[in-house]
Amino acid sequence: MTAGERGAVAPLRGKVAIVTGGASGLGRASALVLARAGARVVVADRDVQGGRQVADLVDGHFLACDVSDLDANRALVEFTQERYGGVDIALLNAGVATGCGVGDDFDPERYRRAMGANLDGVVFGTHAVLPALRARGGGSIVATASLAGLAAVPFDPLYAANKHAVVGLARSLGPALAPENVRFNAVCPGFAESRIIDHLRGMLSEQGLPVIPAEAVADTVLRIVTGDGTGECWFVQAGRAPEPFRFRNVPGPATPAGV
């Protein structure tokens, strides 16, 4: 990406972004969109070859990173600060498929791997990047959840569980961090183009279910980053315009009895 291309449309000019899981799929598409909007991007992934290719495309930097490791998240933030002087945006996108259920096919190692990437990676990433965002006077964190974080997923309940956790984290941290000018939101795609749906492609084709282009999710990430909302969970679904999901009529502790 040339300096001219970076400066043509640049709502994020002067901003620095971290993208985890940036070597492919939604992370790759988001890194490209954020860079096109003017941000300097650090790509993080376990896939060294793919990550370096994306970093070259966005004229950015790459760091090999296992997001399930807290120290690796801290090192990623430090690396970004050393290269660009700070951090303004963190897209905590890295994730994996579960690969097992809770019955006879339960595999503790696969379970821990999925929870480590999909939930710990968001928690650890948030913990690591918060001091850097505070040092800049605020910033934006976007966590990649899933439509599986908003609906039941009988064929993969553990994936649904960790994605529901990310949704709960976004809804809770949004208002909690607002006084510090740190916005926390989630993006919740349906079946989107990424490695995580590789084992589902046959089923999707048989049922005639469309696969959402990764660019549609990336464009939604940009809308979230350049917007002013917090604590929102934006769904991205084929045939519908992306928007924050409305959590309607959830009973609260202050609801009067009988109402």
mmCIF file of C-alpha atoms in Angstrom:
data_model
loop_
_atom_site.group_PDB
_atom_site.id
_atom_site.type_symbol
_atom_site.label_atom_id
_atom_site.label_comp_id
_atom_site.label_asym_id
_atom_site.label_seq_id
_atom_site.Cartn_x
_atom_site.Cartn_y
_atom_site.Cartn_z
ATOM 1 C CA MET A 1 0.000 0.000 0.000
ATOM 2 C CA THR A 2 1.514 3.299 -1.117
ATOM 3 C CA ALA A 3 1.521 6.559 0.809
ATOM 4 C CA GLY A 4 -0.884 7.978 -1.773
ATOM 5 C CA GLU A 5 -3.338 5.138 -1.289
ATOM 6 C CA ARG A 6 -3.070 5.490 2.484
ATOM 7 C CA GLY A 7 -3.799 9.218 2.345
ATOM 8 C CA ALA A 8 -6.670 9.121 -0.167
ATOM 9 C CA VAL A 9 -9.419 8.175 2.312
ATOM 10 C CA ALA A 10 -8.019 8.238 5.810
ATOM 11 C CA PRO A 11 -10.466 8.503 8.729
ATOM 12 C CA LEU A 12 -7.853 6.615 10.770
ATOM 13 C CA ARG A 13 -4.837 8.653 9.724
ATOM 14 C CA GLY A 14 -2.389 8.860 12.625
ATOM 15 C CA LYS A 15 -3.927 5.842 14.387
ATOM 16 C CA VAL A 16 -2.120 2.611 15.213
ATOM 17 C CA ALA A 17 -3.948 -0.726 15.116
ATOM 18 C CA ILE A 18 -3.180 -4.242 16.304
ATOM 19 C CA VAL A 19 -4.924 -7.102 14.505
ATOM 20 C CA THR A 20 -4.642 -10.580 16.007
ATOM 21 C CA GLY A 21 -5.381 -13.560 13.801
ATOM 22 C CA GLY A 22 -4.373 -11.276 10.968
ATOM 23 C CA ALA A 23 -2.766 -13.802 8.645
ATOM 24 C CA SER A 24 -5.979 -14.899 6.930
ATOM 25 C CA GLY A 25 -9.743 -14.636 6.768
ATOM 26 C CA LEU A 26 -11.434 -11.887 8.767
ATOM 27 C CA GLY A 27 -8.178 -10.665 10.285
ATOM 28 C CA ARG A 28 -6.482 -10.301 6.917
ATOM 29 C CA ALA A 29 -9.460 -8.461 5.425
ATOM 30 C CA SER A 30 -9.689 -6.186 8.465
ATOM 31 C CA ALA A 31 -5.983 -5.359 8.404
ATOM 32 C CA LEU A 32 -6.332 -4.308 4.767
ATOM 33 C CA VAL A 33 -9.421 -2.172 5.474
ATOM 34 C CA LEU A 34 -7.888 -0.480 8.519
ATOM 35 C CA ALA A 35 -4.699 0.290 6.595
ATOM 36 C CA ARG A 36 -6.705 1.637 3.672
ATOM 37 C CA ALA A 37 -8.432 3.947 6.164
ATOM 38 C CA GLY A 38 -5.040 5.329 7.182
ATOM 39 C CA ALA A 39 -4.053 3.241 10.213
ATOM 40 C CA ARG A 40 -0.606 1.816 10.784
ATOM 41 C CA VAL A 41 -1.123 -1.890 11.404
ATOM 42 C CA VAL A 42 0.718 -4.560 13.344
ATOM 43 C CA VAL A 43 -0.377 -8.040 12.278
ATOM 44 C CA ALA A 44 -0.170 -10.833 14.856
ATOM 45 C CA ASP A 45 -0.687 -14.523 14.201
ATOM 46 C CA ARG A 46 0.809 -17.968 14.756
ATOM 47 C CA ASP A 47 1.021 -18.325 10.968
ATOM 48 C CA VAL A 48 4.361 -16.640 10.308
ATOM 49 C CA GLN A 49 4.343 -16.857 6.516
ATOM 50 C CA GLY A 50 0.766 -15.655 6.129
ATOM 51 C CA GLY A 51 1.182 -12.940 8.730
ATOM 52 C CA ARG A 52 4.285 -11.526 7.082
ATOM 53 C CA GLN A 53 2.524 -11.473 3.719
ATOM 54 C CA VAL A 54 -0.342 -9.427 5.150
ATOM 55 C CA ALA A 55 2.065 -7.096 6.967
ATOM 56 C CA ASP A 56 3.834 -6.468 3.653
ATOM 57 C CA LEU A 57 0.504 -5.728 1.956
ATOM 58 C CA VAL A 58 -0.369 -3.057 4.529
ATOM 59 C CA ASP A 59 3.170 -1.697 4.820
ATOM 60 C CA GLY A 60 3.100 -2.677 8.473
ATOM 61 C CA HIS A 61 4.821 -5.035 10.872
ATOM 62 C CA PHE A 62 4.291 -8.662 11.873
ATOM 63 C CA LEU A 63 4.852 -10.420 15.177
ATOM 64 C CA ALA A 64 4.345 -14.126 15.785
ATOM 65 C CA CYS A 65 1.927 -14.384 18.691
ATOM 66 C CA ASP A 66 -0.044 -17.051 20.529
ATOM 67 C CA VAL A 67 -2.921 -15.033 22.011
ATOM 68 C CA SER A 68 -3.644 -17.727 24.600
ATOM 69 C CA ASP A 69 -0.418 -16.670 26.338
ATOM 70 C CA LEU A 70 -0.670 -13.519 28.478
ATOM 71 C CA ASP A 71 3.003 -12.664 28.131
ATOM 72 C CA ALA A 72 2.729 -12.952 24.350
ATOM 73 C CA ASN A 73 -0.062 -10.363 24.390
ATOM 74 C CA ARG A 74 2.047 -8.040 26.502
ATOM 75 C CA ALA A 75 4.976 -8.495 24.131
ATOM 76 C CA LEU A 76 2.707 -7.676 21.184
ATOM 77 C CA VAL A 77 1.659 -4.371 22.743
ATOM 78 C CA GLU A 78 5.248 -3.499 23.627
ATOM 79 C CA PHE A 79 6.359 -4.348 20.080
ATOM 80 C CA THR A 80 3.675 -2.046 18.646
ATOM 81 C CA GLN A 81 4.602 0.796 20.969
ATOM 82 C CA GLU A 82 8.254 0.440 20.026
ATOM 83 C CA ARG A 83 7.478 0.518 16.302
ATOM 84 C CA TYR A 84 4.769 3.191 16.232
ATOM 85 C CA GLY A 85 4.842 4.988 19.572
ATOM 86 C CA GLY A 86 1.481 3.800 20.865
ATOM 87 C CA VAL A 87 -1.733 1.887 20.240
ATOM 88 C CA ASP A 88 -5.177 3.291 19.404
ATOM 89 C CA ILE A 89 -7.097 0.264 18.097
ATOM 90 C CA ALA A 90 -7.033 -3.433 18.957
ATOM 91 C CA LEU A 91 -8.942 -5.954 16.885
ATOM 92 C CA LEU A 92 -8.868 -9.124 18.999
ATOM 93 C CA ASN A 93 -9.808 -11.481 16.219
ATOM 94 C CA ALA A 94 -7.779 -14.693 16.616
ATOM 95 C CA GLY A 95 -9.953 -17.774 16.956
ATOM 96 C CA VAL A 96 -10.217 -21.487 16.234
ATOM 97 C CA ALA A 97 -12.921 -24.110 15.827
ATOM 98 C CA THR A 98 -13.579 -26.283 18.866
ATOM 99 C CA GLY A 99 -13.431 -29.720 17.270
ATOM 100 C CA CYS A 100 -15.220 -31.562 20.063
ATOM 101 C CA GLY A 101 -18.397 -31.617 22.148
ATOM 102 C CA VAL A 102 -19.153 -32.395 25.789
ATOM 103 C CA GLY A 103 -20.091 -36.059 25.323
ATOM 104 C CA ASP A 104 -18.040 -39.058 24.263
ATOM 105 C CA ASP A 105 -16.061 -36.897 21.840
ATOM 106 C CA PHE A 106 -14.909 -34.494 24.554
ATOM 107 C CA ASP A 107 -11.200 -33.733 24.257
ATOM 108 C CA PRO A 108 -9.715 -31.607 27.069
ATOM 109 C CA GLU A 109 -6.791 -30.479 24.908
ATOM 110 C CA ARG A 110 -9.041 -29.290 22.079
ATOM 111 C CA TYR A 111 -11.346 -27.655 24.604
ATOM 112 C CA ARG A 112 -8.502 -25.742 26.238
ATOM 113 C CA ARG A 113 -7.084 -24.751 22.833
ATOM 114 C CA ALA A 114 -10.440 -23.295 21.769
ATOM 115 C CA MET A 115 -11.060 -21.504 25.052
ATOM 116 C CA GLY A 116 -7.482 -20.244 25.046
ATOM 117 C CA ALA A 117 -7.761 -18.665 21.608
ATOM 118 C CA ASN A 118 -11.404 -17.597 21.572
ATOM 119 C CA LEU A 119 -11.870 -16.321 25.121
ATOM 120 C CA ASP A 120 -8.494 -16.042 26.858
ATOM 121 C CA GLY A 121 -7.136 -14.291 23.776
ATOM 122 C CA VAL A 122 -9.746 -11.565 24.173
ATOM 123 C CA VAL A 123 -9.330 -11.245 27.930
ATOM 124 C CA PHE A 124 -5.523 -11.314 27.795
ATOM 125 C CA GLY A 125 -5.452 -8.981 24.801
ATOM 126 C CA THR A 126 -7.705 -6.498 26.551
ATOM 127 C CA HIS A 127 -5.666 -6.609 29.743
ATOM 128 C CA ALA A 128 -2.424 -6.109 27.817
ATOM 129 C CA VAL A 129 -3.594 -3.245 25.603
ATOM 130 C CA LEU A 130 -5.527 -1.181 28.150
ATOM 131 C CA PRO A 131 -2.486 0.681 29.566
ATOM 132 C CA ALA A 132 -1.427 1.618 26.030
ATOM 133 C CA LEU A 133 -4.904 2.936 25.182
ATOM 134 C CA ARG A 134 -5.061 4.900 28.414
ATOM 135 C CA ALA A 135 -1.708 6.459 27.583
ATOM 136 C CA ARG A 136 -3.251 7.759 24.325
ATOM 137 C CA GLY A 137 -6.283 9.177 26.135
ATOM 138 C CA GLY A 138 -8.561 6.373 24.973
ATOM 139 C CA GLY A 139 -9.101 4.087 22.032
ATOM 140 C CA SER A 140 -11.147 1.270 20.565
ATOM 141 C CA ILE A 141 -11.168 -2.477 21.204
ATOM 142 C CA VAL A 142 -13.173 -4.743 18.909
ATOM 143 C CA ALA A 143 -13.463 -8.427 19.734
ATOM 144 C CA THR A 144 -14.501 -10.934 17.094
ATOM 145 C CA ALA A 145 -17.356 -12.944 18.552
ATOM 146 C CA SER A 146 -19.829 -14.699 16.261
ATOM 147 C CA LEU A 147 -23.504 -15.136 15.537
ATOM 148 C CA ALA A 148 -22.832 -18.209 17.694
ATOM 149 C CA GLY A 149 -22.504 -15.739 20.569
ATOM 150 C CA LEU A 150 -26.078 -14.570 20.027
ATOM 151 C CA ALA A 151 -27.870 -17.832 19.243
ATOM 152 C CA ALA A 152 -27.921 -21.504 20.178
ATOM 153 C CA VAL A 153 -25.475 -23.734 18.286
ATOM 154 C CA PRO A 154 -26.475 -27.347 19.011
ATOM 155 C CA PHE A 155 -23.777 -28.820 16.741
ATOM 156 C CA ASP A 156 -20.957 -26.928 18.530
ATOM 157 C CA PRO A 157 -22.024 -25.900 22.052
ATOM 158 C CA LEU A 158 -18.491 -25.219 23.269
ATOM 159 C CA TYR A 159 -17.850 -22.745 20.457
ATOM 160 C CA ALA A 160 -21.149 -21.096 21.335
ATOM 161 C CA ALA A 161 -20.100 -20.979 24.971
ATOM 162 C CA ASN A 162 -16.844 -19.099 24.383
ATOM 163 C CA LYS A 163 -18.460 -16.746 21.875
ATOM 164 C CA HIS A 164 -21.333 -16.011 24.267
ATOM 165 C CA ALA A 165 -18.638 -15.177 26.810
ATOM 166 C CA VAL A 166 -17.089 -12.649 24.420
ATOM 167 C CA VAL A 167 -20.513 -11.068 23.877
ATOM 168 C CA GLY A 168 -21.020 -10.813 27.632
ATOM 169 C CA LEU A 169 -17.583 -9.266 27.995
ATOM 170 C CA ALA A 170 -18.336 -6.636 25.347
ATOM 171 C CA ARG A 171 -21.689 -5.717 26.875
ATOM 172 C CA SER A 172 -20.092 -5.406 30.310
ATOM 173 C CA LEU A 173 -16.778 -3.740 29.476
ATOM 174 C CA GLY A 174 -18.390 -1.203 27.137
ATOM 175 C CA PRO A 175 -19.960 0.850 29.926
ATOM 176 C CA ALA A 176 -17.229 -0.063 32.416
ATOM 177 C CA LEU A 177 -14.463 1.441 30.262
ATOM 178 C CA ALA A 178 -16.457 4.374 28.867
ATOM 179 C CA PRO A 179 -15.286 6.832 31.578
ATOM 180 C CA GLU A 180 -11.716 6.249 30.332
ATOM 181 C CA ASN A 181 -12.706 6.965 26.719
ATOM 182 C CA VAL A 182 -12.024 3.343 25.800
ATOM 183 C CA ARG A 183 -14.743 1.801 23.649
ATOM 184 C CA PHE A 184 -15.242 -1.959 23.671
ATOM 185 C CA ASN A 185 -17.464 -3.632 21.084
ATOM 186 C CA ALA A 186 -17.881 -7.008 19.426
ATOM 187 C CA VAL A 187 -18.512 -8.050 15.841
ATOM 188 C CA CYS A 188 -20.674 -11.157 15.412
ATOM 189 C CA PRO A 189 -20.494 -12.621 11.896
ATOM 190 C CA GLY A 190 -22.495 -15.555 10.668
ATOM 191 C CA PHE A 191 -20.775 -18.090 8.399
ATOM 192 C CA ALA A 192 -18.022 -15.842 7.018
ATOM 193 C CA GLU A 193 -15.100 -16.643 4.740
ATOM 194 C CA SER A 194 -12.303 -17.898 7.013
ATOM 195 C CA ARG A 195 -10.428 -21.053 7.936
ATOM 196 C CA ILE A 196 -12.751 -21.598 10.867
ATOM 197 C CA ILE A 197 -15.586 -22.712 8.564
ATOM 198 C CA ASP A 198 -13.471 -25.124 6.492
ATOM 199 C CA HIS A 199 -15.025 -28.165 8.174
ATOM 200 C CA LEU A 200 -18.528 -26.757 7.550
ATOM 201 C CA ARG A 201 -18.283 -25.917 3.855
ATOM 202 C CA GLY A 202 -19.915 -29.155 2.727
ATOM 203 C CA MET A 203 -22.891 -28.657 5.042
ATOM 204 C CA LEU A 204 -23.273 -25.001 4.029
ATOM 205 C CA SER A 205 -23.245 -25.934 0.360
ATOM 206 C CA GLU A 206 -25.784 -28.733 0.844
ATOM 207 C CA GLN A 207 -28.145 -26.432 2.728
ATOM 208 C CA GLY A 208 -27.700 -23.562 0.306
ATOM 209 C CA LEU A 209 -26.366 -21.239 2.998
ATOM 210 C CA PRO A 210 -24.264 -18.358 1.662
ATOM 211 C CA VAL A 211 -20.795 -17.617 2.993
ATOM 212 C CA ILE A 212 -20.329 -13.981 3.964
ATOM 213 C CA PRO A 213 -17.326 -12.318 2.289
ATOM 214 C CA ALA A 214 -14.577 -11.475 4.753
ATOM 215 C CA GLU A 215 -14.610 -7.922 3.393
ATOM 216 C CA ALA A 216 -18.190 -7.430 4.625
ATOM 217 C CA VAL A 217 -17.064 -8.222 8.155
ATOM 218 C CA ALA A 218 -13.996 -5.998 7.795
ATOM 219 C CA ASP A 219 -16.149 -3.084 6.631
ATOM 220 C CA THR A 220 -18.285 -3.545 9.744
ATOM 221 C CA VAL A 221 -15.173 -3.510 11.919
ATOM 222 C CA LEU A 222 -14.244 -0.171 10.357
ATOM 223 C CA ARG A 223 -17.734 1.179 11.066
ATOM 224 C CA ILE A 224 -17.400 0.139 14.694
ATOM 225 C CA VAL A 225 -13.920 1.641 15.053
ATOM 226 C CA THR A 226 -14.895 4.958 13.463
ATOM 227 C CA GLY A 227 -18.230 5.158 15.299
ATOM 228 C CA ASP A 228 -18.973 6.257 18.839
ATOM 229 C CA GLY A 229 -20.853 3.278 20.269
ATOM 230 C CA THR A 230 -19.635 1.068 23.065
ATOM 231 C CA GLY A 231 -20.838 -2.186 24.568
ATOM 232 C CA GLU A 232 -22.414 -3.085 21.215
ATOM 233 C CA CYS A 233 -22.459 -6.457 19.446
ATOM 234 C CA TRP A 234 -22.814 -5.965 15.706
ATOM 235 C CA PHE A 235 -24.222 -8.898 13.747
ATOM 236 C CA VAL A 236 -23.113 -9.479 10.156
ATOM 237 C CA GLN A 237 -25.448 -11.789 8.312
ATOM 238 C CA ALA A 238 -26.054 -12.499 4.631
ATOM 239 C CA GLY A 239 -28.964 -10.528 3.192
ATOM 240 C CA ARG A 240 -29.165 -8.051 6.099
ATOM 241 C CA ALA A 241 -27.457 -4.761 6.809
ATOM 242 C CA PRO A 242 -25.065 -5.022 9.766
ATOM 243 C CA GLU A 243 -26.225 -3.329 12.950
ATOM 244 C CA PRO A 244 -25.959 -3.679 16.731
ATOM 245 C CA PHE A 245 -28.030 -6.562 18.079
ATOM 246 C CA ARG A 246 -30.882 -5.397 20.325
ATOM 247 C CA PHE A 247 -30.977 -7.289 23.613
ATOM 248 C CA ARG A 248 -34.649 -6.645 24.271
ATOM 249 C CA ASN A 249 -36.701 -7.279 27.395
ATOM 250 C CA VAL A 250 -33.949 -8.831 29.480
ATOM 251 C CA PRO A 251 -35.318 -8.960 33.050
ATOM 252 C CA GLY A 252 -33.244 -6.974 35.503
ATOM 253 C CA PRO A 253 -32.949 -6.953 39.288
ATOM 254 C CA ALA A 254 -34.818 -3.638 39.524
ATOM 255 C CA THR A 255 -37.910 -4.879 37.660
ATOM 256 C CA PRO A 256 -40.920 -4.687 40.038
ATOM 257 C CA ALA A 257 -42.573 -7.976 40.867
ATOM 258 C CA GLY A 258 -45.584 -8.729 38.714
ATOM 259 C CA VAL A 259 -44.571 -6.366 35.912
#
